[in-house]
Amino acid sequence: MNTRVLFALLVVGFLGSAHAVTYSWPEDPNDNVVTEHADDFPFTRTNQDETLLDIARRFSLGQVEIVRLNQDVDRWSVKQDEVVRLPNRRVLPDTPHEGIVLNIAEYRMYYYPPAQAGMPRTVMSFAHGVGRQDWQTPLGLTKVVKKVKDPSWYPPESIRREHAAMGDPLPTVVPPGPHNPLGAYALHLALKGEYRIHGTDVDKIYGIGMQITHGCVRMYPEDIEQLYHSVSVGTPVRIVQQQIKMGWLDNQLYIEAHPDLEGVETTFEQRLDTAMQLIAKANNGVIPELNEAVLIKALTVLDGDPVPIFERLPDMPDFEEEIGLREAAVESTYRLQ
């Protein structure tokens, strides 16, 4: 193992107690791929026997996310000193960069804080759980209509019937506390049916980043607390399902591809067709000469790791315009003399 990779392992391991990641905007404001570290730091080394779920919890990642990045690692048994991949780059969803964006295809939320004069632009990213196949999280544009700290949960009759049928009857109300499924904070959305972005109880904390809820969006306790104190009532919320994303960073075009959700089954040909449409959209309607091998692998492995498939030449300066400016400057200097 070379020195750079070893250093990366040590640094990421040290940062393992961090919560949600706040990404700085790319140097080119038109780029839409964000990076956590200046260099690639895509690994951590475990210091004890644990599970991939423990590591996901430590780095505020979802369960599906860390499992798909480590398809050769036993999720239930990660041995001491075993190397585990972590995400570094993310392609931002193809939406307006404002408010909250939930891409349920990747079990991940993006929050764009309002711009502040003199402050660099940023985006925050959080893992979250989404609705099951039979209780799907609705797509579309909505907004935060109410914020509640220490909410009580009043289980809808449909959910009470479901639990009763499984021999797990629910009370008519669950008071605030560690076993409240809403956790300590809830953001109510302007959607018919009591949909919320909320925390979780201690019993379901390892379900973050899975298709497991009754339609609500479930977050880690520290993440929902941070989001709760960051957003205001009226904040727009866009819920999308973008399995394949395309984005630019430093003149390289990246693809990020995720597995199908439960109840959705796409073929390779369908994913390829979607990818080619997104490539053309990102490149002014033109399909460039791509790295086909990398593209095919990304659409087959579906590990959610952004990879570059094309590099364009950087914009060249307009030499005639530059020469004209220099001549004008020389003439101006001559007149001053």
mmCIF file of C-alpha atoms in Angstrom:
data_model
loop_
_atom_site.group_PDB
_atom_site.id
_atom_site.type_symbol
_atom_site.label_atom_id
_atom_site.label_comp_id
_atom_site.label_asym_id
_atom_site.label_seq_id
_atom_site.Cartn_x
_atom_site.Cartn_y
_atom_site.Cartn_z
ATOM 1 C CA MET A 1 0.000 0.000 0.000
ATOM 2 C CA ASN A 2 1.525 3.366 -1.007
ATOM 3 C CA THR A 3 2.019 6.293 1.375
ATOM 4 C CA ARG A 4 -0.776 8.399 -0.094
ATOM 5 C CA VAL A 5 -3.405 5.669 0.347
ATOM 6 C CA LEU A 6 -2.201 4.932 3.879
ATOM 7 C CA PHE A 7 -2.458 8.629 4.750
ATOM 8 C CA ALA A 8 -5.961 8.679 3.276
ATOM 9 C CA LEU A 9 -6.974 5.762 5.456
ATOM 10 C CA LEU A 10 -5.710 7.473 8.582
ATOM 11 C CA VAL A 11 -7.361 10.798 7.778
ATOM 12 C CA VAL A 12 -10.772 9.337 6.942
ATOM 13 C CA GLY A 13 -10.636 7.094 9.978
ATOM 14 C CA PHE A 14 -9.925 10.131 12.151
ATOM 15 C CA LEU A 15 -12.859 12.002 10.622
ATOM 16 C CA GLY A 16 -15.203 9.089 11.246
ATOM 17 C CA SER A 17 -17.111 10.845 14.001
ATOM 18 C CA ALA A 18 -18.373 13.522 11.585
ATOM 19 C CA HIS A 19 -22.064 13.798 10.818
ATOM 20 C CA ALA A 20 -23.627 15.111 7.616
ATOM 21 C CA VAL A 21 -21.145 16.370 5.036
ATOM 22 C CA THR A 22 -21.128 20.004 3.922
ATOM 23 C CA TYR A 23 -19.619 20.276 0.438
ATOM 24 C CA SER A 24 -18.045 23.417 -0.973
ATOM 25 C CA TRP A 25 -19.293 24.371 -4.410
ATOM 26 C CA PRO A 26 -16.918 23.516 -7.295
ATOM 27 C CA GLU A 27 -14.542 26.238 -8.438
ATOM 28 C CA ASP A 28 -16.504 26.486 -11.688
ATOM 29 C CA PRO A 29 -20.039 27.497 -10.592
ATOM 30 C CA ASN A 30 -21.465 25.664 -13.635
ATOM 31 C CA ASP A 31 -20.059 22.327 -12.458
ATOM 32 C CA ASN A 32 -22.407 20.053 -10.513
ATOM 33 C CA VAL A 33 -20.195 17.361 -8.995
ATOM 34 C CA VAL A 34 -19.181 18.025 -5.379
ATOM 35 C CA THR A 35 -16.205 16.495 -3.602
ATOM 36 C CA GLU A 36 -15.656 15.943 0.099
ATOM 37 C CA HIS A 37 -11.842 15.868 -0.021
ATOM 38 C CA ALA A 38 -9.401 17.653 -2.319
ATOM 39 C CA ASP A 39 -7.712 14.306 -2.989
ATOM 40 C CA ASP A 40 -9.461 10.953 -3.163
ATOM 41 C CA PHE A 41 -9.995 9.565 0.353
ATOM 42 C CA PRO A 42 -12.384 6.720 -0.426
ATOM 43 C CA PHE A 43 -11.459 4.276 2.354
ATOM 44 C CA THR A 44 -11.465 3.715 6.085
ATOM 45 C CA ARG A 45 -9.745 0.998 8.101
ATOM 46 C CA THR A 46 -11.707 -0.547 10.947
ATOM 47 C CA ASN A 47 -10.051 -0.648 14.365
ATOM 48 C CA GLN A 48 -12.224 -3.482 15.695
ATOM 49 C CA ASP A 49 -14.581 -6.211 14.502
ATOM 50 C CA GLU A 50 -17.889 -4.608 13.507
ATOM 51 C CA THR A 51 -20.554 -4.579 10.788
ATOM 52 C CA LEU A 52 -20.918 -2.406 7.715
ATOM 53 C CA LEU A 53 -23.990 -0.949 9.435
ATOM 54 C CA ASP A 54 -21.809 0.251 12.320
ATOM 55 C CA ILE A 55 -19.460 1.949 9.854
ATOM 56 C CA ALA A 56 -22.394 3.497 7.979
ATOM 57 C CA ARG A 57 -23.710 4.865 11.258
ATOM 58 C CA ARG A 58 -20.335 6.354 12.149
ATOM 59 C CA PHE A 59 -20.040 8.170 8.824
ATOM 60 C CA SER A 60 -23.738 9.093 8.534
ATOM 61 C CA LEU A 61 -24.199 6.884 5.472
ATOM 62 C CA GLY A 62 -27.206 4.781 4.545
ATOM 63 C CA GLN A 63 -27.154 0.993 4.755
ATOM 64 C CA VAL A 64 -27.783 0.360 1.041
ATOM 65 C CA GLU A 65 -25.193 2.994 0.134
ATOM 66 C CA ILE A 66 -22.325 1.417 2.051
ATOM 67 C CA VAL A 67 -23.295 -2.136 1.069
ATOM 68 C CA ARG A 68 -23.324 -1.379 -2.661
ATOM 69 C CA LEU A 69 -19.906 0.315 -2.389
ATOM 70 C CA ASN A 70 -18.528 -2.794 -0.676
ATOM 71 C CA GLN A 71 -20.148 -5.643 -2.556
ATOM 72 C CA ASP A 72 -17.307 -8.041 -1.657
ATOM 73 C CA VAL A 73 -17.510 -7.304 2.093
ATOM 74 C CA ASP A 74 -19.743 -9.261 4.474
ATOM 75 C CA ARG A 75 -22.095 -6.599 5.845
ATOM 76 C CA TRP A 76 -22.449 -8.491 9.142
ATOM 77 C CA SER A 77 -18.779 -9.210 9.763
ATOM 78 C CA VAL A 78 -16.069 -6.642 9.036
ATOM 79 C CA LYS A 79 -12.824 -7.762 10.631
ATOM 80 C CA GLN A 80 -10.355 -5.478 12.404
ATOM 81 C CA ASP A 81 -8.044 -3.666 9.932
ATOM 82 C CA GLU A 82 -10.292 -4.547 6.965
ATOM 83 C CA VAL A 83 -10.511 -1.744 4.412
ATOM 84 C CA VAL A 84 -13.973 -0.355 3.629
ATOM 85 C CA ARG A 85 -14.785 2.007 0.759
ATOM 86 C CA LEU A 86 -16.491 5.310 1.511
ATOM 87 C CA PRO A 87 -18.085 7.804 -0.884
ATOM 88 C CA ASN A 88 -16.213 10.973 -1.796
ATOM 89 C CA ARG A 89 -17.866 12.622 -4.811
ATOM 90 C CA ARG A 90 -21.554 13.115 -5.518
ATOM 91 C CA VAL A 91 -23.341 14.274 -8.665
ATOM 92 C CA LEU A 92 -26.007 16.760 -7.628
ATOM 93 C CA PRO A 93 -29.550 15.830 -8.712
ATOM 94 C CA ASP A 94 -30.862 17.488 -11.867
ATOM 95 C CA THR A 95 -33.092 20.012 -10.074
ATOM 96 C CA PRO A 96 -32.921 23.684 -9.126
ATOM 97 C CA HIS A 97 -30.204 24.130 -6.502
ATOM 98 C CA GLU A 98 -32.445 25.473 -3.755
ATOM 99 C CA GLY A 99 -34.174 24.276 -0.622
ATOM 100 C CA ILE A 100 -34.295 20.525 0.040
ATOM 101 C CA VAL A 101 -33.958 17.891 -2.671
ATOM 102 C CA LEU A 102 -34.668 14.222 -1.897
ATOM 103 C CA ASN A 103 -33.445 11.710 -4.457
ATOM 104 C CA ILE A 104 -35.127 8.549 -3.265
ATOM 105 C CA ALA A 105 -33.239 6.454 -5.841
ATOM 106 C CA GLU A 106 -30.041 7.006 -3.845
ATOM 107 C CA TYR A 107 -31.602 7.366 -0.369
ATOM 108 C CA ARG A 108 -29.980 10.778 -0.050
ATOM 109 C CA MET A 109 -31.033 14.341 0.646
ATOM 110 C CA TYR A 110 -29.371 17.556 -0.525
ATOM 111 C CA TYR A 111 -29.971 20.837 1.273
ATOM 112 C CA TYR A 112 -28.907 24.098 -0.380
ATOM 113 C CA PRO A 113 -28.568 26.807 2.308
ATOM 114 C CA PRO A 114 -29.646 30.280 1.175
ATOM 115 C CA ALA A 115 -26.798 32.291 -0.321
ATOM 116 C CA GLN A 116 -25.165 34.806 1.994
ATOM 117 C CA ALA A 117 -23.206 37.802 0.755
ATOM 118 C CA GLY A 118 -19.490 37.233 1.030
ATOM 119 C CA MET A 119 -19.876 33.559 1.996
ATOM 120 C CA PRO A 120 -18.919 30.619 -0.240
ATOM 121 C CA ARG A 121 -21.732 28.553 -1.688
ATOM 122 C CA THR A 122 -22.275 25.128 -0.086
ATOM 123 C CA VAL A 123 -24.563 22.099 -0.166
ATOM 124 C CA MET A 124 -25.259 19.692 2.707
ATOM 125 C CA SER A 125 -25.996 16.009 2.176
ATOM 126 C CA PHE A 126 -27.781 13.532 4.458
ATOM 127 C CA ALA A 127 -28.686 9.842 4.310
ATOM 128 C CA HIS A 128 -32.359 8.959 4.743
ATOM 129 C CA GLY A 129 -34.847 6.098 4.541
ATOM 130 C CA VAL A 130 -37.809 6.137 2.132
ATOM 131 C CA GLY A 131 -41.168 4.448 1.678
ATOM 132 C CA ARG A 132 -41.575 0.740 1.041
ATOM 133 C CA GLN A 133 -42.863 -0.591 -2.257
ATOM 134 C CA ASP A 134 -46.413 -0.646 -0.866
ATOM 135 C CA TRP A 135 -46.069 2.721 0.937
ATOM 136 C CA GLN A 136 -44.163 4.757 -1.630
ATOM 137 C CA THR A 137 -42.813 8.216 -0.869
ATOM 138 C CA PRO A 138 -44.662 10.570 -3.249
ATOM 139 C CA LEU A 139 -42.674 12.462 -5.890
ATOM 140 C CA GLY A 140 -43.020 16.121 -6.785
ATOM 141 C CA LEU A 141 -42.603 19.645 -5.470
ATOM 142 C CA THR A 142 -43.830 20.478 -1.970
ATOM 143 C CA LYS A 143 -42.641 22.552 0.977
ATOM 144 C CA VAL A 144 -42.131 22.540 4.740
ATOM 145 C CA VAL A 145 -45.381 23.690 6.380
ATOM 146 C CA LYS A 146 -44.668 22.992 10.051
ATOM 147 C CA LYS A 147 -41.745 22.206 12.367
ATOM 148 C CA VAL A 148 -42.316 20.182 15.548
ATOM 149 C CA LYS A 149 -39.850 19.366 18.329
ATOM 150 C CA ASP A 150 -40.530 16.259 20.442
ATOM 151 C CA PRO A 151 -43.580 15.242 18.389
ATOM 152 C CA SER A 152 -46.158 12.698 19.486
ATOM 153 C CA TRP A 153 -47.077 10.053 16.911
ATOM 154 C CA TYR A 154 -50.699 9.243 16.187
ATOM 155 C CA PRO A 155 -50.531 6.054 14.071
ATOM 156 C CA PRO A 156 -52.992 6.174 11.172
ATOM 157 C CA GLU A 157 -55.669 3.493 11.211
ATOM 158 C CA SER A 158 -54.096 1.752 8.193
ATOM 159 C CA ILE A 159 -50.790 1.346 10.020
ATOM 160 C CA ARG A 160 -52.525 0.197 13.195
ATOM 161 C CA ARG A 161 -54.371 -2.486 11.213
ATOM 162 C CA GLU A 162 -51.109 -3.635 9.635
ATOM 163 C CA HIS A 163 -49.374 -3.944 13.010
ATOM 164 C CA ALA A 164 -52.378 -5.670 14.581
ATOM 165 C CA ALA A 165 -52.340 -8.274 11.811
ATOM 166 C CA MET A 166 -48.688 -8.982 12.650
ATOM 167 C CA GLY A 167 -49.469 -9.379 16.358
ATOM 168 C CA ASP A 168 -47.855 -6.056 17.216
ATOM 169 C CA PRO A 169 -50.739 -3.736 18.186
ATOM 170 C CA LEU A 170 -50.008 -0.029 18.392
ATOM 171 C CA PRO A 171 -51.451 2.477 20.867
ATOM 172 C CA THR A 172 -53.537 5.375 19.595
ATOM 173 C CA VAL A 173 -50.692 7.745 20.490
ATOM 174 C CA VAL A 174 -46.959 7.295 21.051
ATOM 175 C CA PRO A 175 -45.593 10.092 23.289
ATOM 176 C CA PRO A 176 -42.183 11.749 22.755
ATOM 177 C CA GLY A 177 -39.242 9.613 23.823
ATOM 178 C CA PRO A 178 -36.565 7.196 22.601
ATOM 179 C CA HIS A 179 -39.131 4.727 21.182
ATOM 180 C CA ASN A 180 -41.148 7.304 19.244
ATOM 181 C CA PRO A 181 -40.764 6.462 15.499
ATOM 182 C CA LEU A 182 -40.697 10.182 14.645
ATOM 183 C CA GLY A 183 -37.644 10.814 16.784
ATOM 184 C CA ALA A 184 -37.086 14.208 18.380
ATOM 185 C CA TYR A 185 -37.767 16.451 15.359
ATOM 186 C CA ALA A 186 -40.247 16.473 12.482
ATOM 187 C CA LEU A 187 -40.737 18.659 9.406
ATOM 188 C CA HIS A 188 -44.293 18.395 8.060
ATOM 189 C CA LEU A 189 -44.691 18.557 4.274
ATOM 190 C CA ALA A 190 -47.539 20.063 2.248
ATOM 191 C CA LEU A 191 -48.621 16.642 0.992
ATOM 192 C CA LYS A 192 -51.931 14.897 1.516
ATOM 193 C CA GLY A 193 -51.479 12.094 4.025
ATOM 194 C CA GLU A 194 -49.272 13.353 6.889
ATOM 195 C CA TYR A 195 -45.884 12.981 5.182
ATOM 196 C CA ARG A 196 -42.914 14.212 7.195
ATOM 197 C CA ILE A 197 -39.145 14.387 7.233
ATOM 198 C CA HIS A 198 -38.334 13.140 10.721
ATOM 199 C CA GLY A 199 -35.885 11.384 12.999
ATOM 200 C CA THR A 200 -36.025 7.804 14.190
ATOM 201 C CA ASP A 201 -36.406 5.751 17.316
ATOM 202 C CA VAL A 202 -33.548 3.753 18.795
ATOM 203 C CA ASP A 203 -35.041 0.499 17.473
ATOM 204 C CA LYS A 204 -34.906 1.477 13.794
ATOM 205 C CA ILE A 205 -31.725 3.503 13.569
ATOM 206 C CA TYR A 206 -30.026 0.969 11.293
ATOM 207 C CA GLY A 207 -32.862 1.264 8.780
ATOM 208 C CA ILE A 208 -31.597 4.647 7.582
ATOM 209 C CA GLY A 209 -30.778 4.483 3.896
ATOM 210 C CA MET A 210 -33.295 1.738 3.113
ATOM 211 C CA GLN A 211 -36.731 1.403 1.544
ATOM 212 C CA ILE A 212 -38.440 0.728 4.849
ATOM 213 C CA THR A 213 -40.870 3.475 5.961
ATOM 214 C CA HIS A 214 -44.602 4.031 5.486
ATOM 215 C CA GLY A 215 -43.814 6.840 3.047
ATOM 216 C CA CYS A 216 -42.111 9.350 5.329
ATOM 217 C CA VAL A 217 -38.443 10.303 5.108
ATOM 218 C CA ARG A 218 -36.458 9.021 8.093
ATOM 219 C CA MET A 219 -33.079 10.467 9.167
ATOM 220 C CA TYR A 220 -30.375 9.883 11.766
ATOM 221 C CA PRO A 221 -31.070 11.795 15.026
ATOM 222 C CA GLU A 222 -28.151 14.225 14.703
ATOM 223 C CA ASP A 223 -28.913 14.842 11.015
ATOM 224 C CA ILE A 224 -32.575 15.748 11.486
ATOM 225 C CA GLU A 225 -31.583 17.989 14.404
ATOM 226 C CA GLN A 226 -29.121 19.838 12.179
ATOM 227 C CA LEU A 227 -31.632 20.124 9.322
ATOM 228 C CA TYR A 228 -34.442 21.185 11.675
ATOM 229 C CA HIS A 229 -32.421 24.146 12.930
ATOM 230 C CA SER A 230 -31.248 25.047 9.393
ATOM 231 C CA VAL A 231 -34.511 25.284 7.458
ATOM 232 C CA SER A 232 -37.529 27.499 7.886
ATOM 233 C CA VAL A 233 -41.237 26.976 7.252
ATOM 234 C CA GLY A 234 -41.855 27.526 3.561
ATOM 235 C CA THR A 235 -38.597 25.904 2.411
ATOM 236 C CA PRO A 236 -39.255 24.160 -0.944
ATOM 237 C CA VAL A 237 -38.845 20.372 -0.993
ATOM 238 C CA ARG A 238 -38.378 18.483 -4.264
ATOM 239 C CA ILE A 239 -38.752 14.700 -4.184
ATOM 240 C CA VAL A 240 -37.288 13.014 -7.264
ATOM 241 C CA GLN A 241 -36.268 9.528 -8.387
ATOM 242 C CA GLN A 242 -33.087 9.872 -10.435
ATOM 243 C CA GLN A 243 -31.402 6.486 -10.658
ATOM 244 C CA ILE A 244 -28.775 7.800 -13.095
ATOM 245 C CA LYS A 245 -27.183 11.222 -12.731
ATOM 246 C CA MET A 246 -24.727 13.053 -14.983
ATOM 247 C CA GLY A 247 -22.491 15.979 -14.039
ATOM 248 C CA TRP A 248 -19.392 18.012 -14.851
ATOM 249 C CA LEU A 249 -16.314 18.640 -12.729
ATOM 250 C CA ASP A 250 -13.087 20.188 -14.044
ATOM 251 C CA ASN A 251 -14.072 19.491 -17.683
ATOM 252 C CA GLN A 252 -14.777 15.827 -16.976
ATOM 253 C CA LEU A 253 -18.259 14.344 -17.401
ATOM 254 C CA TYR A 254 -19.205 11.962 -14.566
ATOM 255 C CA ILE A 255 -21.904 9.301 -14.403
ATOM 256 C CA GLU A 256 -23.426 8.086 -11.125
ATOM 257 C CA ALA A 257 -25.699 5.031 -11.345
ATOM 258 C CA HIS A 258 -27.738 3.412 -8.555
ATOM 259 C CA PRO A 259 -29.579 0.090 -8.189
ATOM 260 C CA ASP A 260 -33.307 -0.269 -8.808
ATOM 261 C CA LEU A 261 -35.686 0.402 -5.953
ATOM 262 C CA GLU A 262 -37.968 -2.411 -4.780
ATOM 263 C CA GLY A 263 -40.806 -2.812 -7.229
ATOM 264 C CA VAL A 264 -38.791 -1.253 -10.075
ATOM 265 C CA GLU A 265 -36.857 -3.352 -12.561
ATOM 266 C CA THR A 266 -34.820 -1.735 -15.337
ATOM 267 C CA THR A 267 -32.841 -3.565 -17.994
ATOM 268 C CA PHE A 268 -29.310 -2.622 -19.008
ATOM 269 C CA GLU A 269 -30.688 -1.356 -22.320
ATOM 270 C CA GLN A 270 -33.130 0.946 -20.524
ATOM 271 C CA ARG A 271 -30.387 2.305 -18.276
ATOM 272 C CA LEU A 272 -28.110 2.832 -21.272
ATOM 273 C CA ASP A 273 -30.847 4.691 -23.148
ATOM 274 C CA THR A 274 -31.440 6.940 -20.124
ATOM 275 C CA ALA A 275 -27.692 7.545 -19.772
ATOM 276 C CA MET A 276 -27.291 8.522 -23.438
ATOM 277 C CA GLN A 277 -30.145 11.024 -23.154
ATOM 278 C CA LEU A 278 -28.551 12.565 -20.058
ATOM 279 C CA ILE A 279 -25.129 12.681 -21.734
ATOM 280 C CA ALA A 280 -26.574 14.570 -24.696
ATOM 281 C CA LYS A 281 -28.417 16.925 -22.356
ATOM 282 C CA ALA A 282 -25.214 17.645 -20.419
ATOM 283 C CA ASN A 283 -23.172 18.193 -23.593
ATOM 284 C CA ASN A 284 -25.309 20.642 -25.594
ATOM 285 C CA GLY A 285 -27.209 17.895 -27.410
ATOM 286 C CA VAL A 286 -24.084 16.109 -28.662
ATOM 287 C CA ILE A 287 -22.955 12.565 -27.805
ATOM 288 C CA PRO A 288 -19.140 12.843 -27.502
ATOM 289 C CA GLU A 289 -16.570 10.062 -27.847
ATOM 290 C CA LEU A 290 -17.035 8.320 -24.500
ATOM 291 C CA ASN A 291 -15.061 5.819 -22.490
ATOM 292 C CA GLU A 292 -17.514 3.045 -23.288
ATOM 293 C CA ALA A 293 -15.915 0.474 -20.983
ATOM 294 C CA VAL A 294 -16.319 2.751 -17.942
ATOM 295 C CA LEU A 295 -19.877 3.667 -18.967
ATOM 296 C CA ILE A 296 -20.903 -0.003 -19.327
ATOM 297 C CA LYS A 297 -19.315 -0.922 -16.004
ATOM 298 C CA ALA A 298 -21.084 1.927 -14.187
ATOM 299 C CA LEU A 299 -24.462 0.857 -15.613
ATOM 300 C CA THR A 300 -23.789 -2.774 -14.682
ATOM 301 C CA VAL A 301 -22.189 -2.536 -11.227
ATOM 302 C CA LEU A 302 -24.577 0.228 -10.033
ATOM 303 C CA ASP A 303 -22.478 1.055 -6.962
ATOM 304 C CA GLY A 304 -23.388 4.770 -6.915
ATOM 305 C CA ASP A 305 -19.750 5.884 -7.215
ATOM 306 C CA PRO A 306 -19.358 8.745 -9.751
ATOM 307 C CA VAL A 307 -16.818 7.923 -12.484
ATOM 308 C CA PRO A 308 -15.607 10.083 -15.421
ATOM 309 C CA ILE A 309 -16.607 8.901 -18.904
ATOM 310 C CA PHE A 310 -15.473 11.848 -21.032
ATOM 311 C CA GLU A 311 -13.018 14.744 -20.843
ATOM 312 C CA ARG A 312 -13.504 17.849 -22.917
ATOM 313 C CA LEU A 313 -10.839 20.345 -23.912
ATOM 314 C CA PRO A 314 -10.869 23.407 -21.664
ATOM 315 C CA ASP A 315 -12.061 26.643 -23.214
ATOM 316 C CA MET A 316 -9.213 28.299 -25.116
ATOM 317 C CA PRO A 317 -8.759 32.059 -24.800
ATOM 318 C CA ASP A 318 -9.790 34.249 -27.712
ATOM 319 C CA PHE A 319 -6.311 35.219 -28.875
ATOM 320 C CA GLU A 320 -7.499 37.949 -31.237
ATOM 321 C CA GLU A 321 -9.465 39.575 -28.424
ATOM 322 C CA GLU A 322 -6.519 39.218 -26.038
ATOM 323 C CA ILE A 323 -4.108 40.792 -28.570
ATOM 324 C CA GLY A 324 -6.564 43.650 -29.118
ATOM 325 C CA LEU A 325 -6.742 44.323 -25.368
ATOM 326 C CA ARG A 326 -2.951 44.322 -25.093
ATOM 327 C CA GLU A 327 -2.600 46.762 -28.014
ATOM 328 C CA ALA A 328 -5.191 49.054 -26.453
ATOM 329 C CA ALA A 329 -3.312 48.954 -23.139
ATOM 330 C CA VAL A 330 0.000 49.820 -24.852
ATOM 331 C CA GLU A 331 -1.620 52.705 -26.729
ATOM 332 C CA SER A 332 -3.180 54.032 -23.520
ATOM 333 C CA THR A 333 0.168 53.870 -21.741
ATOM 334 C CA TYR A 334 1.860 55.711 -24.657
ATOM 335 C CA ARG A 335 -0.713 58.533 -24.510
ATOM 336 C CA LEU A 336 -0.215 58.949 -20.759
ATOM 337 C CA GLN A 337 3.476 59.482 -21.401
#
